[in-house]
Short mmCIF file of N, CA and C in Angstrom, two decimals:
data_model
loop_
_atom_site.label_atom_id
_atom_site.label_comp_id
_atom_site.label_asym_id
_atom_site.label_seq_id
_atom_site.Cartn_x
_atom_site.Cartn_y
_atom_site.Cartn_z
N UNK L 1 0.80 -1.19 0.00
CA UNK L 1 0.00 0.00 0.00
C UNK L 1 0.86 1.27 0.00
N UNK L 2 2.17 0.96 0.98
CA UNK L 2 3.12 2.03 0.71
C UNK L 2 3.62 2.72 -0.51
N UNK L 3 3.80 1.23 -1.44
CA UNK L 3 4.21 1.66 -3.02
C UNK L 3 3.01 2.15 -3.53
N UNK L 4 1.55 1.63 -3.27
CA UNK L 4 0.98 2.33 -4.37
C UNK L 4 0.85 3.96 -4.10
N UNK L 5 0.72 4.53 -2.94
CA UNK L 5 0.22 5.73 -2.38
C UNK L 5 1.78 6.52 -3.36
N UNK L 6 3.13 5.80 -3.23
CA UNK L 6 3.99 6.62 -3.65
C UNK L 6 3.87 6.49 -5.35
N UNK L 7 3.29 5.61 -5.16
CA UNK L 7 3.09 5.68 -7.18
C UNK L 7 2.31 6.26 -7.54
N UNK L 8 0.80 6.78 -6.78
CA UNK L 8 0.02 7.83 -7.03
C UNK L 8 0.26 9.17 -6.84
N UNK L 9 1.52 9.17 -6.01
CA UNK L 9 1.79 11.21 -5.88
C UNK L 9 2.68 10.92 -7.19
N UNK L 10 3.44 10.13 -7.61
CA UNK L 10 3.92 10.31 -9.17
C UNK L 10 3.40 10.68 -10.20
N UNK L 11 2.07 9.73 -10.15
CA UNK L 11 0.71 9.94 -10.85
C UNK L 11 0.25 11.54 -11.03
N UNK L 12 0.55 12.05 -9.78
CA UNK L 12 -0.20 13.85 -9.50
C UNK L 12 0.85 14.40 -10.16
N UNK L 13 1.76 14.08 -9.85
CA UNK L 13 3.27 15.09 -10.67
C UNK L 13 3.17 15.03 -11.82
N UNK L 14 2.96 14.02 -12.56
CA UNK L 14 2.67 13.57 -13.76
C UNK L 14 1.50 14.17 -14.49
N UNK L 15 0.34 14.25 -13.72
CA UNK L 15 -1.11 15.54 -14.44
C UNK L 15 -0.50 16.53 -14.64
N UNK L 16 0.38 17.27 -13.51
CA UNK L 16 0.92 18.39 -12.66
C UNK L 16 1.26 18.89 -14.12
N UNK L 17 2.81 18.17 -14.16
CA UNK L 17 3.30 18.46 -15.49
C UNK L 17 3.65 18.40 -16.89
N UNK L 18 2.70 17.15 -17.52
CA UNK L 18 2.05 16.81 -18.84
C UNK L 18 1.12 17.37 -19.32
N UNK L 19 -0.01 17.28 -18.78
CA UNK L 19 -1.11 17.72 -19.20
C UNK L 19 -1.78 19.14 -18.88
N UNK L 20 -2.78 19.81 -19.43
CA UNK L 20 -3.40 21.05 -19.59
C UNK L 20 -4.42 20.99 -19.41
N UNK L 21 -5.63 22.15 -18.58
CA UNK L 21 -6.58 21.72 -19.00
C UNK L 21 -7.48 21.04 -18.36
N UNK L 22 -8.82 20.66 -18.61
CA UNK L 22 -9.60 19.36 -18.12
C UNK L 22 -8.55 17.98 -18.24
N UNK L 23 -8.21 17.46 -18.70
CA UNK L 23 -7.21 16.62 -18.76
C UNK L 23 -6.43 16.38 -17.79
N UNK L 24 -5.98 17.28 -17.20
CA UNK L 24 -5.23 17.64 -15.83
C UNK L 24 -5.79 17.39 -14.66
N UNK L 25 -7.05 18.44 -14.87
CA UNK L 25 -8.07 18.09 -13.71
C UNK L 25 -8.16 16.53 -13.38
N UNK L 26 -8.75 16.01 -14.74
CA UNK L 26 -9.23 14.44 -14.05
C UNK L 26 -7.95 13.93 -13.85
N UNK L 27 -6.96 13.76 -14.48
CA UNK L 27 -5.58 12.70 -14.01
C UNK L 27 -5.43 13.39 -12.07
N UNK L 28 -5.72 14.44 -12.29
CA UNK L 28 -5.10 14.95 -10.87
C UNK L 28 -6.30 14.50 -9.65
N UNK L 29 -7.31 14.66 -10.24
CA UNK L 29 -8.82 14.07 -9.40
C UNK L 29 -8.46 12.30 -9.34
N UNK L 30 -7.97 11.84 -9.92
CA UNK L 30 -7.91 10.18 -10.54
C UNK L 30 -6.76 10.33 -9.42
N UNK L 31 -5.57 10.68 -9.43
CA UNK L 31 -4.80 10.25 -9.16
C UNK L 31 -4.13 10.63 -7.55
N UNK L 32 -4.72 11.60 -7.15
CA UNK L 32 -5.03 12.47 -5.76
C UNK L 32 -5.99 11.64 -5.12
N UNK L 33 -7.24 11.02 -5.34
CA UNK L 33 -8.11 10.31 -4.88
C UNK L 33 -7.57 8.83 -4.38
N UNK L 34 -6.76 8.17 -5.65
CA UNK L 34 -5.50 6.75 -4.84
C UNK L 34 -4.62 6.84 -4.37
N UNK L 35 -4.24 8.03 -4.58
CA UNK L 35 -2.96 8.25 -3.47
C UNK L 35 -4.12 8.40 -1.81
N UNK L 36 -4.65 9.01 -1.36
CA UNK L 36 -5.60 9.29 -0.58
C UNK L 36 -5.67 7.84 0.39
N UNK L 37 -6.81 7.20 -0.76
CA UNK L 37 -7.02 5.67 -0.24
C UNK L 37 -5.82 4.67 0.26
N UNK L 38 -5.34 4.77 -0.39
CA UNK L 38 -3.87 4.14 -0.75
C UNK L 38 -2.86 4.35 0.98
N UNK L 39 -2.93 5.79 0.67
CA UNK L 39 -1.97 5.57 2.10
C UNK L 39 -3.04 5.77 3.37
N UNK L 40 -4.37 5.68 3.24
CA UNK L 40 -5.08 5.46 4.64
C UNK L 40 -5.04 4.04 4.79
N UNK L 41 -5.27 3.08 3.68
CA UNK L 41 -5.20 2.01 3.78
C UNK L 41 -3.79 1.65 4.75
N UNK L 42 -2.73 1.99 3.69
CA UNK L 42 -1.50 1.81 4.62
C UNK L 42 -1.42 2.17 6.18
N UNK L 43 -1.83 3.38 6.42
CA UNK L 43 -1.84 3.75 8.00
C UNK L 43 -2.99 2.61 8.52
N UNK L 44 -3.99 2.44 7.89
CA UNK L 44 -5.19 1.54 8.85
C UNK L 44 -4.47 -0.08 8.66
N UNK L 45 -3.55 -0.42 8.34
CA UNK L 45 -3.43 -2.03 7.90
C UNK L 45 -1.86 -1.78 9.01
N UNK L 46 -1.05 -1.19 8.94
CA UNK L 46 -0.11 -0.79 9.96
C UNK L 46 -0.77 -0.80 11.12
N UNK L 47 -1.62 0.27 11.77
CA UNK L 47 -1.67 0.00 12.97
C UNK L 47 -2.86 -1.39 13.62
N UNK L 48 -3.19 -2.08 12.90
CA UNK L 48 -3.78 -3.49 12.71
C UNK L 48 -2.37 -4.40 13.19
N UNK L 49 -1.55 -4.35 12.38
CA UNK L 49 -0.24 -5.27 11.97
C UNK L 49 0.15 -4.94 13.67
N UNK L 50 0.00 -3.65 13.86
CA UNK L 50 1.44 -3.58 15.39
C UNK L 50 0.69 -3.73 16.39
N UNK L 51 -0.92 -3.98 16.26
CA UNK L 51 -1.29 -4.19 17.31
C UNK L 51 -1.56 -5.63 17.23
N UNK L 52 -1.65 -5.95 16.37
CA UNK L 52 -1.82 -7.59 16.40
C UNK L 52 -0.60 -8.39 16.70
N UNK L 53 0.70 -7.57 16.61
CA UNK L 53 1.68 -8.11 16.66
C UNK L 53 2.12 -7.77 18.53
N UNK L 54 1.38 -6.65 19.09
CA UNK L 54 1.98 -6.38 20.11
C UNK L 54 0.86 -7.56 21.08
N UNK L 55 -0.50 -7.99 20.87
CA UNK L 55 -1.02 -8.90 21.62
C UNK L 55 -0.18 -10.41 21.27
N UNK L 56 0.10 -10.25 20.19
CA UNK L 56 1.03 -11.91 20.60
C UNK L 56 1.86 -11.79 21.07
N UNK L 57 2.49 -10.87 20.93
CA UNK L 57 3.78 -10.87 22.53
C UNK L 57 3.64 -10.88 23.42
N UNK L 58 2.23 -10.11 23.84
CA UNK L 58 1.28 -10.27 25.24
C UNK L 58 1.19 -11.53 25.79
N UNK L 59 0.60 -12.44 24.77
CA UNK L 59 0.12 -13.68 24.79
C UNK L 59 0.80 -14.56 24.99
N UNK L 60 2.33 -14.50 24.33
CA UNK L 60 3.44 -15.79 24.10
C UNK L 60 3.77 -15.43 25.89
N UNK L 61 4.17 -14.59 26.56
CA UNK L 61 4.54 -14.05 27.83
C UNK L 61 3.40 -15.03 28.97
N UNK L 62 2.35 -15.09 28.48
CA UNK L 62 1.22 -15.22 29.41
C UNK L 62 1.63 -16.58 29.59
N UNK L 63 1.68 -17.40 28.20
CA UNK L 63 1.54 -18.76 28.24
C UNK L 63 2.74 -19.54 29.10
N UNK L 64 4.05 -18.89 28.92
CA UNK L 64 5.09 -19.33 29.28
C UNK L 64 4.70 -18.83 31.02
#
């Protein structure tokens, strides 16, 4: 999710400085909108990962 969010601000640079115009608009609407998703996903699947990772350490501790 990390790569795509950084492949979508490429994406914006890329409307930014190719295109003119309505053309611009949507690549920059298109491509501002997955970068968006993209790295909330990343922040919401990260703090999932470290908390799921910090109860099994909880857990392995308990058992022993």
């Amino acid at each position: 999710m990390v790569l795509a969010a950084i492949y979508s601000a490429l994406g914006i640079l890329q409307a930014a400085s190719l295109f003119t115009g309505e053309r611009a608009l949507r690549n920059f609407n298109f491509w501002g909108t997955l970068m968006c998703v993209a790295f909330a996903c990343s922040v919401l699947f990260g703090f999932l990962a470290f908390r799921a990772s910090r109860q099994a350490k909880v857990g392995s501790r308990e058992a022993v």
